Short mmCIF file of C-alpha atoms in Angstrom, two decimals:
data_model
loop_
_atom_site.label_atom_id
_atom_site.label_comp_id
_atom_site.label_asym_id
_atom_site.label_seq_id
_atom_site.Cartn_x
_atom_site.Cartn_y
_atom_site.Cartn_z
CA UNK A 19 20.14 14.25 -31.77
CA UNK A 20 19.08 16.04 -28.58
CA UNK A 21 17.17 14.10 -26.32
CA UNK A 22 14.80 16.64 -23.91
CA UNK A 23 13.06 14.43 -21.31
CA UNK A 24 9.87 15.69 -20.44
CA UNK A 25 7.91 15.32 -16.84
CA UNK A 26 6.37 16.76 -14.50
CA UNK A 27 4.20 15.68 -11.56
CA UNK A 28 0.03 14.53 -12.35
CA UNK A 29 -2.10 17.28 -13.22
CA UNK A 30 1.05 19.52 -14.24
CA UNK A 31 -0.29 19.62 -17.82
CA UNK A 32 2.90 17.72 -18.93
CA UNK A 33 0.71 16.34 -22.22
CA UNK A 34 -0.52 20.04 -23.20
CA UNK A 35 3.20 20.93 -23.55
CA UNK A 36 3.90 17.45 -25.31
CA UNK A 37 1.30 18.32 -27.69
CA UNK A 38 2.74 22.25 -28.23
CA UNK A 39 6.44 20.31 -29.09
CA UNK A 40 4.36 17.93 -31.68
CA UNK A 41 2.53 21.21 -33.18
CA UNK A 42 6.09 22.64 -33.88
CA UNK A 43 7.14 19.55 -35.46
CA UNK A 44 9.06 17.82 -32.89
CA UNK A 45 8.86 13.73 -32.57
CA UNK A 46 7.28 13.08 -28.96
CA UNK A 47 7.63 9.64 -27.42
CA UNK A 48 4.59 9.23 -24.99
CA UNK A 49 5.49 6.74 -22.20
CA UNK A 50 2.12 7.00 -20.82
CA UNK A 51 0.65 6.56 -24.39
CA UNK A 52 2.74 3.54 -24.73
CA UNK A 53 1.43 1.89 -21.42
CA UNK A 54 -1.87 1.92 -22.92
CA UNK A 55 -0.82 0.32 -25.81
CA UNK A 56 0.75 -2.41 -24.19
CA UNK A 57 -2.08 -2.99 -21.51
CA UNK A 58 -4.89 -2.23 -24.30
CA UNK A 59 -6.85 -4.72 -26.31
CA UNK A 60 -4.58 -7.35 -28.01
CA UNK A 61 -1.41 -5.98 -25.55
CA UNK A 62 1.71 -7.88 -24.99
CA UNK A 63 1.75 -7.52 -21.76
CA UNK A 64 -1.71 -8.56 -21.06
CA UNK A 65 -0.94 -12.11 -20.68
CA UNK A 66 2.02 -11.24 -18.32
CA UNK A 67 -0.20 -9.08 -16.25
CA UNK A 68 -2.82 -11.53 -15.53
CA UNK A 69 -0.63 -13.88 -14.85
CA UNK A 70 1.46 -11.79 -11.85
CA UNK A 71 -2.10 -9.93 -10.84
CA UNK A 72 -5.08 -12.76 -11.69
CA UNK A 73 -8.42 -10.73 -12.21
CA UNK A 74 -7.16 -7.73 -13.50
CA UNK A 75 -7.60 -8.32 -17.22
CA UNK A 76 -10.58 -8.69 -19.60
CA UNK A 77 -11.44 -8.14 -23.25
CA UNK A 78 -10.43 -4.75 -23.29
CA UNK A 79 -6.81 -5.55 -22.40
CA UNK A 80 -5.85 -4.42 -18.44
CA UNK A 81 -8.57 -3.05 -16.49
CA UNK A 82 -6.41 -0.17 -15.10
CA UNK A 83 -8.87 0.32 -12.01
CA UNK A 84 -8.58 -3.34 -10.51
CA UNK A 85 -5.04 -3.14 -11.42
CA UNK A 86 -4.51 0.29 -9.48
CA UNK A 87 -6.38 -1.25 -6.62
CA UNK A 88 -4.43 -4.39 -6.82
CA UNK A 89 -0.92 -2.21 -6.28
CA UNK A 90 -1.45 1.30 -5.44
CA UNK A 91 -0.40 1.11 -1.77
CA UNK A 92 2.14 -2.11 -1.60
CA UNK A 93 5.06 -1.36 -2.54
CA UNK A 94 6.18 -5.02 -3.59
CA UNK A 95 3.10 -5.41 -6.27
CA UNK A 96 4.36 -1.54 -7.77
CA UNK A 97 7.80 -3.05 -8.07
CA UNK A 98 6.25 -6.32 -9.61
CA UNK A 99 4.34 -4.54 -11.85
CA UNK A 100 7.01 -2.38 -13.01
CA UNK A 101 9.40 -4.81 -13.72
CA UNK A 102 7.06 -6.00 -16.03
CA UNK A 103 6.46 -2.53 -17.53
CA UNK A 104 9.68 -0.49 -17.69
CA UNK A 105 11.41 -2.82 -19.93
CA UNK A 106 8.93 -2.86 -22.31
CA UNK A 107 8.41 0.60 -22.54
CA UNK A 108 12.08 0.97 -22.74
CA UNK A 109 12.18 -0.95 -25.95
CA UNK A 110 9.51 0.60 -27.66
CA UNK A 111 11.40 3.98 -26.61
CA UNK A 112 14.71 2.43 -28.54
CA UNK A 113 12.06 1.53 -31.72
CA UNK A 114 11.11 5.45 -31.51
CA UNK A 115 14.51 6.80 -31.37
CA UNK A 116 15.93 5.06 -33.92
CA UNK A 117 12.74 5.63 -36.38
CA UNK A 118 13.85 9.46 -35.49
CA UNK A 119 17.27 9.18 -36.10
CA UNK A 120 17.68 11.89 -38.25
CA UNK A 121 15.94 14.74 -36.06
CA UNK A 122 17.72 17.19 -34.81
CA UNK A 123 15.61 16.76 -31.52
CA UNK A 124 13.29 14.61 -29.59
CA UNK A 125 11.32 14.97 -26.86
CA UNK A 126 10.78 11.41 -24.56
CA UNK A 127 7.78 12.16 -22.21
CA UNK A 128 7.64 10.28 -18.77
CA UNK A 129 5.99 11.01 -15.89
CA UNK A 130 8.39 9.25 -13.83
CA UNK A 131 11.67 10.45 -15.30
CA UNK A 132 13.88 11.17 -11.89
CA UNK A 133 12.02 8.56 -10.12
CA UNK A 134 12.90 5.85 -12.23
CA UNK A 135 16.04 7.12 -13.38
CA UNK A 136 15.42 8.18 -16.67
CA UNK A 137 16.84 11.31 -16.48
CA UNK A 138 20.32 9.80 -17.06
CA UNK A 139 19.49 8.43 -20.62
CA UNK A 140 18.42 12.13 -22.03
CA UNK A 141 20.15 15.45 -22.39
CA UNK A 142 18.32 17.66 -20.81
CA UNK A 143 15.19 17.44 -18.49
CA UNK A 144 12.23 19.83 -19.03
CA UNK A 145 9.83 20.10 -15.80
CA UNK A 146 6.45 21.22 -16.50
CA UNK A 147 4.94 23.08 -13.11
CA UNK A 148 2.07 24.75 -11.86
CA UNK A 149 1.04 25.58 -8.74
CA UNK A 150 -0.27 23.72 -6.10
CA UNK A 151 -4.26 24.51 -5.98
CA UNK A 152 -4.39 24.38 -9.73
CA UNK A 153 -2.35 21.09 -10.00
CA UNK A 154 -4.97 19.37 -7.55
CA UNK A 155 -8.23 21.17 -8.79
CA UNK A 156 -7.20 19.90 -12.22
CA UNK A 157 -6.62 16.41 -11.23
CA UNK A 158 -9.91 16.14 -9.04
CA UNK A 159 -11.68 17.28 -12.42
CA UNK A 160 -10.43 13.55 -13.54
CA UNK A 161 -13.07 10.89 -13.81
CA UNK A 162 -13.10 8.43 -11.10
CA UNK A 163 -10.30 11.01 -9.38
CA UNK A 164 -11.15 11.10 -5.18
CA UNK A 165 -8.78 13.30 -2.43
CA UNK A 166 -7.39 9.42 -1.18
CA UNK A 167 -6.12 8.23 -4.62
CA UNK A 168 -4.75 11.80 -5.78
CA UNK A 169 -2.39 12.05 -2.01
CA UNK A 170 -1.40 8.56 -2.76
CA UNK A 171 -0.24 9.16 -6.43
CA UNK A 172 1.40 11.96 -5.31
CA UNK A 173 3.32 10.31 -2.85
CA UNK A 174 4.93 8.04 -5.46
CA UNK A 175 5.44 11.27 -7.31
CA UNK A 176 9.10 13.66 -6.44
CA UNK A 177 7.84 16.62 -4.94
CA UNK A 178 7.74 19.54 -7.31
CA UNK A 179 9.66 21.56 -6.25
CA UNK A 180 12.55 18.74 -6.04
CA UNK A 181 11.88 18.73 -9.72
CA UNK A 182 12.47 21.61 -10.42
CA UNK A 183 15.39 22.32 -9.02
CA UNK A 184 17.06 19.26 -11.25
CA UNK A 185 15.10 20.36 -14.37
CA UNK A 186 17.59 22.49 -16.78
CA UNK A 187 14.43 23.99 -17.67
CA UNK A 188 10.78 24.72 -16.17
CA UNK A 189 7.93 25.71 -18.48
CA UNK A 190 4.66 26.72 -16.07
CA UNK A 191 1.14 25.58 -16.93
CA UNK A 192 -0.95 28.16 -14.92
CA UNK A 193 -0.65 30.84 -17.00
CA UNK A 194 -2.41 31.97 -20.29
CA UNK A 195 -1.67 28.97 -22.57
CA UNK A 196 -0.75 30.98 -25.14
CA UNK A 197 2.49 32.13 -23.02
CA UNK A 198 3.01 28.60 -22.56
CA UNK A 199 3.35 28.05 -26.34
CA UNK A 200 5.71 30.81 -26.21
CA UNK A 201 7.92 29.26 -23.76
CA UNK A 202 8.09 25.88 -25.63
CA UNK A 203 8.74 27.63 -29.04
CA UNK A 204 11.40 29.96 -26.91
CA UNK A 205 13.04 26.62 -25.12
CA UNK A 206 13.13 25.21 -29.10
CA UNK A 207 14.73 27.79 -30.74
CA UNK A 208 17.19 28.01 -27.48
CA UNK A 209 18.22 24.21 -27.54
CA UNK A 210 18.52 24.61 -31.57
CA UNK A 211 21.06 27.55 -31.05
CA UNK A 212 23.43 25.72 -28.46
CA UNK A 213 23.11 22.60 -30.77
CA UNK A 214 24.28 24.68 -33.49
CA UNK A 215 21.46 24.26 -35.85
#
């Protein structure tokens, strides 16, 4: 099985090109999809949440605002928090490979591949880009999105360009999506000839 790790930087439109991989029939783990899970209603990491960050929870599993504002900024909380997250996500990643076992190829989507080291348990690493103006004009576009929160995320965030230039492959978002799709179903066929298959 060929692992491609997918990621990119916010606003990169790194879950349009998860979704293009999906339409052409390839499994797609969705870290960020996962997270939800886990923090959502019923969660099993609610419990462990609230307990490290008190207030943060409700009914409707983790209230991701107070819990943004409760770490976005100290460093210690992030690390906290994401000793409590990466593990989990981890295992549901194992659960999702080995439910897949028999494709030929997988794509594992995280936003924080290289900066959390994930690019050492995949294959190959596909970077999704676009440029500057768009990536920020897209992200502002994001309900409760302001100019402070976006710089901040970003600085947690690789730069781009960094990215890139560890990516084995870069598929660009700001251009006509159907040249996009092209790309992905290009990068498939590519990865299925060097595999052999």
């Amino acid at each position: 099985m060929m692992i491609l790790g997918l990621t990119g930087s916010i606003g990169m439109g790194k879950s349009t090109v998860a979704q293009m991989f999906r339409d052409e029939g390839v499994p797609v783990f969705d870290a960020d999809a996962c997270v939800h899970q886990l923090q959502g209603p019923g969660g099993r990491l609610v419990p462990t949440i609230e307990s490290a960050f008190p207030g943060t929870t409700g009914p409707e599993g983790v209230n991701r605002a107070a819990l943004g504002q409760a770490v976005l900024g100290d460093d210690a909380a992030m690390r906290r928090l994401e000793a409590i997250v990466h593990p989990a996500v981890q295992s549901e990643r194992t659960a999702f490979l080995a439910t897949h076992a028999d494709a030929s190829m997988v794509v594992v989507d995280v936003p924080l591949l290289f900066e959390i080291g994930g690019d050492k348990a995949v294959d190959k690493v596909l970077v999704v880009s676009a440029k500057p103006a768009m990536q920020r004009a897209r992200v502002l576009k994001r309900p409760g999105m302001t100019e402070a929160k976006f710089d901040a995320i970003l600085a947690r965030q690789m730069p781009d360009a960094e990215k890139q230039a560890r990516a084995d492959h870069v598929i660009a978002t700001d251009i006509p999506i159907a040249e996009t799709r092209e790309k992905v179903r290009a990068l498939i066929a590519c990865i299925a000839a060097s595999e052999g298959r």
